[in-house]
Amino acid sequence: MSDNPLGFTPNEMMTIAASRALRNDDVC
């Protein structure tokens, strides 16, 4: 966790990235 400045785990980062991608698709 120290590797990530925000303290997110790789899995959490993937989930957040996926959710952002879905949100961007919804907005478009």
Coordinates of C-alpha atoms in Angstrom, one line a residue, residues 3-27:
D3 CA 3.7 2.1 -3.2
N4 CA 0.4 4.0 -3.9
P5 CA 0.2 7.6 -2.6
L6 CA -3.5 7.4 -2.1
G7 CA -3.2 4.1 -0.2
F8 CA -5.3 2.1 -2.7
T9 CA -4.6 -1.6 -3.4
P10 CA -4.0 -2.6 -7.1
N11 CA -7.5 -4.2 -7.1
E12 CA -9.1 -1.1 -5.8
M13 CA -7.3 1.0 -8.4
M14 CA -8.6 -1.4 -11.1
T15 CA -12.1 -1.1 -9.7
I16 CA -11.9 2.7 -9.6
A17 CA -10.5 2.9 -13.1
A18 CA -13.3 0.6 -14.4
S19 CA -16.0 2.7 -12.6
R20 CA -14.5 5.9 -14.1
A21 CA -14.5 4.3 -17.6
L22 CA -18.1 3.3 -17.2
R23 CA -19.0 6.8 -15.9
N24 CA -17.2 8.4 -18.8
D25 CA -19.1 6.1 -21.3
D26 CA -22.4 7.0 -19.6
V27 CA -21.6 10.7 -19.8

